[in-house]
Short mmCIF file of C-alpha atoms and ligand atoms in Angstrom, two decimals:
data_model
loop_
_atom_site.label_atom_id
_atom_site.label_comp_id
_atom_site.label_asym_id
_atom_site.label_seq_id
_atom_site.Cartn_x
_atom_site.Cartn_y
_atom_site.Cartn_z
CA MET A 1 -11.04 -12.56 -17.33
CA TYR A 2 -11.43 -10.38 -14.27
CA ASP A 3 -14.47 -8.36 -13.02
CA ILE A 4 -12.83 -5.52 -12.33
CA ILE A 5 -9.02 -4.60 -12.95
CA ILE A 6 -7.95 -1.74 -10.30
CA ILE A 7 -4.84 0.40 -11.39
CA GLY A 8 -3.37 1.76 -8.39
CA ALA A 9 -3.01 0.59 -4.73
CA GLY A 10 -3.53 4.36 -3.12
CA PRO A 11 -6.11 5.04 -0.62
CA ALA A 12 -8.61 5.15 -3.98
CA GLY A 13 -7.89 2.10 -5.92
CA LEU A 14 -8.03 0.19 -2.05
CA THR A 15 -11.26 1.47 -1.39
CA ALA A 16 -12.00 0.43 -5.31
CA ALA A 17 -11.03 -3.23 -4.14
CA LEU A 18 -12.67 -3.35 -0.91
CA TYR A 19 -15.91 -2.33 -2.09
CA ALA A 20 -15.63 -4.60 -5.07
CA LEU A 21 -14.50 -7.72 -3.14
CA ARG A 22 -17.66 -7.12 -0.62
CA ALA A 23 -19.93 -7.50 -3.49
CA ASN A 24 -18.04 -10.66 -4.34
CA LYS A 25 -16.17 -9.47 -7.30
CA ASN A 26 -13.12 -11.03 -8.97
CA ILE A 27 -10.84 -8.28 -8.93
CA LEU A 28 -6.60 -7.75 -9.63
CA ILE A 29 -4.81 -4.48 -8.46
CA PHE A 30 -1.67 -3.10 -10.19
CA GLU A 31 0.86 -1.36 -8.55
CA ALA A 32 4.12 -0.11 -10.16
CA LYS A 33 5.52 0.73 -6.29
CA THR A 34 4.12 0.08 -3.11
CA TYR A 35 1.02 0.24 -1.75
CA GLY A 36 -0.66 3.49 -0.35
CA GLY A 37 0.32 6.27 -2.70
CA GLN A 38 0.99 9.82 -1.92
CA ILE A 39 -0.91 9.37 1.63
CA LEU A 40 2.30 7.17 3.32
CA ASN A 41 4.43 10.57 2.72
CA ALA A 42 1.71 11.88 5.02
CA SER A 43 3.36 12.72 8.88
CA LYS A 44 -0.18 13.23 10.36
CA ILE A 45 -3.63 12.91 8.84
CA GLU A 46 -5.77 15.13 11.31
CA ASN A 47 -8.85 15.90 8.96
CA TYR A 48 -10.24 12.14 8.32
CA PRO A 49 -13.47 11.87 9.52
CA GLY A 50 -13.96 9.69 12.85
CA ILE A 51 -10.17 9.34 13.53
CA GLU A 52 -8.64 12.14 15.10
CA ASN A 53 -5.05 11.50 14.63
CA ILE A 54 -3.80 8.50 12.64
CA SER A 55 -0.19 8.29 10.69
CA GLY A 56 -0.10 7.89 6.58
CA PHE A 57 1.68 5.09 6.76
CA ASP A 58 -1.01 3.38 9.45
CA PHE A 59 -3.88 4.72 7.67
CA ALA A 60 -2.59 2.95 4.35
CA THR A 61 -0.82 -0.42 6.26
CA ASN A 62 -4.40 -0.51 7.84
CA LEU A 63 -6.30 -0.39 4.49
CA TYR A 64 -3.63 -2.33 2.78
CA LYS A 65 -4.54 -5.60 5.38
CA GLN A 66 -8.48 -4.51 4.98
CA VAL A 67 -8.70 -5.80 1.51
CA THR A 68 -5.74 -8.27 1.20
CA ASN A 69 -7.25 -9.99 4.25
CA LEU A 70 -10.83 -9.90 1.65
CA GLY A 71 -8.44 -11.75 -0.66
CA ALA A 72 -7.12 -8.92 -2.79
CA VAL A 73 -4.14 -9.80 -5.41
CA ILE A 74 -1.88 -7.23 -6.16
CA LYS A 75 0.45 -7.66 -8.72
CA TYR A 76 3.29 -5.36 -8.82
CA GLU A 77 3.53 -4.79 -12.41
CA THR A 78 3.94 -1.38 -14.42
CA VAL A 79 1.02 -1.07 -16.73
CA LEU A 80 1.97 0.04 -19.99
CA ARG A 81 -1.61 0.15 -22.36
CA VAL A 82 -5.28 0.23 -21.68
CA ASP A 83 -7.48 -0.49 -24.72
CA GLU A 84 -10.98 0.34 -25.19
CA ASN A 85 -12.02 -3.22 -24.76
CA LYS A 86 -10.46 -2.93 -20.91
CA ASN A 87 -7.11 -5.18 -22.01
CA VAL A 88 -4.61 -3.90 -19.59
CA THR A 89 -1.08 -4.86 -20.94
CA THR A 90 1.50 -5.08 -18.41
CA ASN A 91 5.25 -5.00 -18.35
CA LYS A 92 4.91 -8.59 -17.87
CA ASP A 93 1.88 -9.26 -19.83
CA THR A 94 -1.73 -8.65 -20.90
CA TYR A 95 -4.77 -8.95 -18.57
CA SER A 96 -8.92 -8.63 -19.48
CA ALA A 97 -11.52 -7.65 -17.52
CA LYS A 98 -14.78 -6.72 -17.88
CA SER A 99 -14.70 -3.24 -16.47
CA VAL A 100 -11.65 -1.09 -15.07
CA ILE A 101 -10.73 1.28 -12.31
CA ILE A 102 -7.94 3.60 -13.11
CA ALA A 103 -6.56 5.25 -9.63
CA THR A 104 -2.82 6.15 -10.41
CA GLY A 105 -2.51 9.17 -8.25
CA SER A 106 -0.27 11.83 -9.00
CA GLU A 107 3.59 12.28 -8.56
CA ASN A 108 5.71 14.51 -6.77
CA ARG A 109 5.80 17.78 -9.31
CA ARG A 110 9.97 18.58 -9.77
CA LEU A 111 11.13 22.03 -9.40
CA ASN A 112 12.93 22.04 -12.73
CA ILE A 113 16.06 23.69 -11.84
CA GLU A 114 19.73 22.64 -13.06
CA ASN A 115 20.66 19.54 -11.59
CA GLU A 116 18.01 18.64 -9.41
CA SER A 117 17.88 14.91 -10.57
CA LYS A 118 22.01 15.21 -9.56
CA TYR A 119 20.86 15.76 -5.98
CA VAL A 120 17.64 13.72 -5.14
CA GLY A 121 19.35 11.61 -2.25
CA LYS A 122 22.23 13.88 -1.71
CA GLY A 123 20.38 16.46 -0.03
CA ILE A 124 17.23 16.61 -2.33
CA SER A 125 13.74 14.48 -1.04
CA TYR A 126 10.43 14.57 -1.68
CA CYS A 127 9.67 12.90 1.87
CA ALA A 128 10.02 14.74 4.81
CA THR A 129 8.22 11.75 6.40
CA CYS A 130 10.57 9.22 4.68
CA ASP A 131 13.80 10.98 4.68
CA GLY A 132 13.49 13.79 7.58
CA ASN A 133 15.55 11.98 9.95
CA PHE A 134 18.62 11.73 8.10
CA PHE A 135 18.46 15.36 9.00
CA LYS A 136 19.15 15.32 12.79
CA ASN A 137 20.18 18.73 14.51
CA LYS A 138 20.97 19.69 11.00
CA THR A 139 19.84 22.96 8.36
CA VAL A 140 17.37 22.14 6.00
CA ALA A 141 14.82 23.71 3.49
CA VAL A 142 11.17 23.39 2.38
CA VAL A 143 9.66 24.80 -0.67
CA GLY A 144 6.33 25.25 -1.86
CA GLY A 145 3.48 27.06 0.26
CA GLY A 146 0.72 24.54 0.31
CA ASP A 147 -0.57 22.05 3.09
CA THR A 148 2.18 19.53 2.48
CA ALA A 149 4.93 22.34 2.57
CA LEU A 150 3.97 23.65 5.66
CA GLU A 151 3.01 19.95 7.35
CA ASP A 152 6.89 19.27 6.21
CA ALA A 153 8.62 22.27 7.66
CA ILE A 154 6.53 21.97 11.19
CA TYR A 155 7.61 18.01 10.96
CA LEU A 156 11.44 18.83 10.72
CA SER A 157 11.28 21.45 12.55
CA ASP A 158 11.33 18.75 15.53
CA ILE A 159 14.28 17.06 13.83
CA ALA A 160 16.48 19.67 12.28
CA SER A 161 17.72 22.64 14.32
CA LYS A 162 16.71 25.11 11.53
CA VAL A 163 14.31 24.67 8.82
CA TYR A 164 13.83 27.38 6.21
CA LEU A 165 10.22 27.67 4.49
CA ILE A 166 10.92 29.09 1.00
CA HIS A 167 7.75 30.03 -1.02
CA ARG A 168 7.45 31.99 -4.13
CA ARG A 169 4.38 34.33 -2.86
CA GLU A 170 3.22 36.30 -0.16
CA GLU A 171 0.37 34.32 0.82
CA PHE A 172 0.18 30.56 1.76
CA THR A 173 -2.22 28.78 0.30
CA ALA A 174 -1.69 25.74 3.27
CA SER A 175 -4.65 25.45 5.98
CA GLU A 176 -5.22 28.23 8.43
CA ALA A 177 -4.85 25.60 10.71
CA LEU A 178 -1.28 24.59 9.84
CA LEU A 179 -0.48 28.34 9.49
CA SER A 180 -1.67 28.84 12.94
CA LYS A 181 0.64 25.67 13.85
CA LEU A 182 3.84 27.42 12.31
CA ASP A 183 4.48 30.32 15.29
CA GLU A 184 4.70 27.18 17.48
CA HIS A 185 7.86 26.76 15.95
CA SER A 186 10.46 28.77 16.62
CA ASN A 187 13.11 27.34 14.24
CA ILE A 188 11.29 27.72 11.23
CA GLU A 189 11.93 30.84 9.30
CA ILE A 190 9.52 32.03 6.52
CA ILE A 191 11.16 33.12 3.08
CA LYS A 192 8.74 34.56 1.10
CA ASN A 193 8.48 36.38 -2.31
CA SER A 194 11.36 34.03 -3.26
CA THR A 195 12.47 30.90 -6.13
CA ILE A 196 14.98 29.01 -5.85
CA SER A 197 17.64 30.32 -8.48
CA LYS A 198 20.52 27.10 -8.27
CA LEU A 199 21.60 24.23 -6.53
CA ILE A 200 25.15 24.17 -5.58
CA GLY A 201 27.53 21.54 -4.06
CA GLU A 202 29.69 19.18 -5.50
CA GLU A 203 28.74 15.59 -4.57
CA ILE A 204 26.39 16.75 -2.21
CA LEU A 205 23.49 20.09 -1.91
CA SER A 206 25.32 22.44 0.40
CA SER A 207 23.83 25.52 -0.35
CA VAL A 208 20.85 27.27 -2.26
CA GLU A 209 21.00 30.72 -4.49
CA ILE A 210 17.76 32.80 -3.76
CA VAL A 211 16.03 35.31 -5.79
CA CYS A 212 13.66 37.99 -4.28
CA GLY A 213 13.03 40.77 -6.51
CA ASP A 214 16.79 42.50 -7.38
CA THR A 215 18.27 40.68 -4.42
CA THR A 216 20.11 37.42 -4.33
CA LYS A 217 21.15 35.19 -2.07
CA VAL A 218 22.47 32.03 -0.82
CA ILE A 219 21.81 30.15 2.27
CA ASP A 220 23.75 27.21 3.54
CA ILE A 221 21.59 24.13 3.73
CA ASP A 222 22.11 20.29 4.27
CA GLY A 223 18.49 18.92 3.12
CA LEU A 224 16.14 20.49 0.43
CA PHE A 225 12.41 19.04 0.73
CA ILE A 226 10.47 20.15 -2.39
CA ALA A 227 6.89 20.24 -1.51
CA VAL A 228 5.43 22.10 -4.44
CA GLY A 229 2.18 19.69 -5.28
CA GLN A 230 1.88 16.72 -7.70
CA GLU A 231 1.28 15.80 -11.52
CA PRO A 232 -0.52 12.95 -12.89
CA LYS A 233 0.62 10.28 -14.90
CA ASN A 234 -1.89 9.49 -17.42
CA GLN A 235 0.02 9.49 -20.69
CA ILE A 236 -0.51 6.05 -21.37
CA PHE A 237 -4.50 6.50 -21.31
CA SER A 238 -3.98 9.70 -23.36
CA ASN A 239 -4.46 7.31 -26.47
CA ILE A 240 -8.31 6.52 -25.13
CA LEU A 241 -9.24 8.82 -22.70
CA GLU A 242 -9.59 12.66 -22.55
CA LEU A 243 -7.09 14.99 -20.37
CA ASP A 244 -7.59 18.13 -19.39
CA SER A 245 -5.00 20.68 -20.07
CA LEU A 246 -2.93 19.78 -16.87
CA GLY A 247 -2.92 15.59 -17.84
CA TYR A 248 -5.71 14.69 -15.44
CA ILE A 249 -8.36 12.83 -16.67
CA LYS A 250 -11.71 14.20 -17.31
CA THR A 251 -15.18 12.34 -16.16
CA ILE A 252 -18.43 12.37 -17.07
CA ASP A 253 -20.76 12.61 -13.23
CA GLY A 254 -17.38 12.32 -11.19
CA VAL A 255 -15.97 8.71 -12.43
CA ARG A 256 -17.15 7.31 -15.30
CA THR A 257 -14.44 8.32 -18.37
CA ASN A 258 -15.23 8.84 -21.80
CA ILE A 259 -15.48 5.06 -23.02
CA LYS A 260 -18.01 2.92 -21.13
CA GLY A 261 -16.69 0.35 -18.25
CA ILE A 262 -13.20 2.56 -17.79
CA TYR A 263 -13.21 4.68 -14.89
CA VAL A 264 -11.50 6.66 -12.84
CA ALA A 265 -11.31 7.18 -9.33
CA GLY A 266 -8.58 9.71 -6.53
CA ASP A 267 -5.89 12.27 -7.68
CA THR A 268 -6.03 11.47 -11.05
CA ARG A 269 -8.92 13.11 -12.18
CA VAL A 270 -10.34 16.25 -12.66
CA LYS A 271 -11.52 17.52 -9.16
CA GLU A 272 -12.57 20.01 -6.94
CA LEU A 273 -10.29 18.85 -4.17
CA ARG A 274 -8.23 16.33 -4.02
CA GLN A 275 -7.70 14.91 -0.11
CA LEU A 276 -7.64 11.20 1.28
CA THR A 277 -11.26 11.60 1.97
CA THR A 278 -12.24 12.37 -1.93
CA ALA A 279 -10.17 9.97 -3.01
CA VAL A 280 -11.80 7.43 -0.78
CA SER A 281 -15.21 8.44 -1.80
CA ASP A 282 -14.30 8.33 -5.08
CA GLY A 283 -12.87 4.31 -4.88
CA SER A 284 -16.31 3.11 -3.30
CA ILE A 285 -18.49 5.19 -5.84
CA ALA A 286 -16.50 3.79 -9.12
CA ALA A 287 -16.36 0.40 -7.56
CA THR A 288 -20.68 0.62 -7.05
CA ILE A 289 -20.88 1.95 -10.10
CA ALA A 290 -18.69 -0.50 -12.00
CA ILE A 291 -20.56 -3.19 -10.75
CA ARG A 292 -24.01 -1.98 -11.01
CA GLU A 293 -22.73 -1.39 -14.89
CA MET A 294 -21.48 -4.69 -15.28
CA ASN A 295 -24.57 -6.70 -13.93
CA GLU A 296 -26.95 -4.39 -16.32
CA LYS A 297 -25.43 -6.03 -18.98
P1 NAP B 301 -0.33 22.38 -3.77
O1 NAP B 301 -1.83 22.81 -2.39
O2 NAP B 301 -0.57 21.58 -5.13
O3 NAP B 301 0.57 23.34 -3.26
C1 NAP B 301 1.97 23.90 -3.97
C2 NAP B 301 2.71 24.67 -3.78
O4 NAP B 301 3.95 24.66 -4.51
C3 NAP B 301 2.24 25.76 -4.00
O5 NAP B 301 2.34 27.19 -2.93
C4 NAP B 301 2.51 26.51 -5.25
O6 NAP B 301 2.63 27.85 -5.25
C5 NAP B 301 4.25 25.83 -5.19
N1 NAP B 301 4.57 25.47 -6.45
C6 NAP B 301 4.23 24.79 -7.32
N2 NAP B 301 5.22 25.06 -8.75
C7 NAP B 301 6.30 25.84 -7.64
C8 NAP B 301 7.13 25.97 -8.35
N3 NAP B 301 7.85 25.10 -9.52
N4 NAP B 301 8.33 26.71 -7.57
C9 NAP B 301 7.88 26.99 -6.09
N5 NAP B 301 6.85 26.86 -5.79
C10 NAP B 301 5.77 25.76 -6.50
O7 NAP B 301 0.21 20.90 -3.31
P2 NAP B 301 0.49 20.08 -1.72
O8 NAP B 301 0.88 21.45 -0.76
O9 NAP B 301 1.53 19.33 -1.71
O10 NAP B 301 -0.86 19.88 -1.84
C11 NAP B 301 -1.67 18.93 -2.72
C12 NAP B 301 -3.20 18.43 -2.08
O11 NAP B 301 -3.13 17.92 -0.73
C13 NAP B 301 -3.93 20.12 -1.59
O12 NAP B 301 -5.45 19.34 -1.88
C14 NAP B 301 -3.69 19.80 -0.17
O13 NAP B 301 -4.75 20.04 0.42
C15 NAP B 301 -3.99 18.15 0.29
N6 NAP B 301 -3.23 17.90 1.58
C16 NAP B 301 -4.01 17.90 2.65
C17 NAP B 301 -3.27 17.47 3.58
C18 NAP B 301 -3.85 17.79 4.87
O14 NAP B 301 -5.64 17.67 4.90
N7 NAP B 301 -3.28 17.16 5.84
C19 NAP B 301 -1.92 17.68 3.92
C20 NAP B 301 -0.60 17.73 2.74
C21 NAP B 301 -1.76 18.05 1.51
P3 NAP B 301 1.22 28.65 -5.75
O15 NAP B 301 0.38 28.95 -4.89
O16 NAP B 301 2.02 30.10 -6.39
O17 NAP B 301 1.30 28.19 -7.40
#
């Protein structure tokens, strides 16, 4: 029996592990893909207090090394089920713990238009820092109007010859800091109040059809970066935990769920602000409360 099972090795999960290991607890971390979570996709982090500038990859790797140097064990297994008694079933086995911390983050939202899946890896990407380099001196488009879309457009403007930034509204929701940087990149062309209605190409994507009011036009592109936000992936917990209408886990006082001994940290819970700072904050609080409540028994 483990003291704490942590599901997810992103910033929230790894921070929970850091706090639990420093309290000498016996923990196990499950991760379905790779450590680091969404922050791996951030080309630059400039709003983490105390660190002026770091890449998402370096941040995640530093945190990973910090916890594995303390003895953290990460099992790369997919969690399929958690029950009220804190038994965690993966694709390989069932494990038991006194507490469970869910830190499963979120995944990229899709545009949900025809042929989107067909072109993934064939012109469509959800990660500019992972795939941007394939589009050196080419024409790309980024769709979205939040921080990720603007960061991606700015990042890609140094690689591609031309970047279209397509947003469905007049106003962006991205930060002022990013908005002011857009002007410094003359090869970014902003297309507002427009939605992508069709993906066009034979084997690989070659153009997109865009609708703006009554007008439809086609632009030729080599790559399309979709940056329209994230969605939680909490269906597997819905038999025991309360979710909101968007699928985020509801909490009591921040990180406690409706089941005693099961906590939630990071982007996957209902919260005001989904950022690296709040993810690591959640991880530290979840581990600290889990340890305190475990010791009270
Ligand atoms: P987001 O803030 O949720 O923005 C999603 C954007 O995609 C919005 O502009 C939204 O438009 C648009 N969108 C959603 N569904 C769409 C659809 N079907 N078709 C077209 N457009 C669609 O997501 P995000 O930019 O990934 O950011 C997520 C969180 O991470 C935010 O809290 C953000 O601040 C944070 N973040 C921070 C940094 C940083 O601090 N450096 C970097 C990246 C992300 P509408 O406005 O019309 O809904």
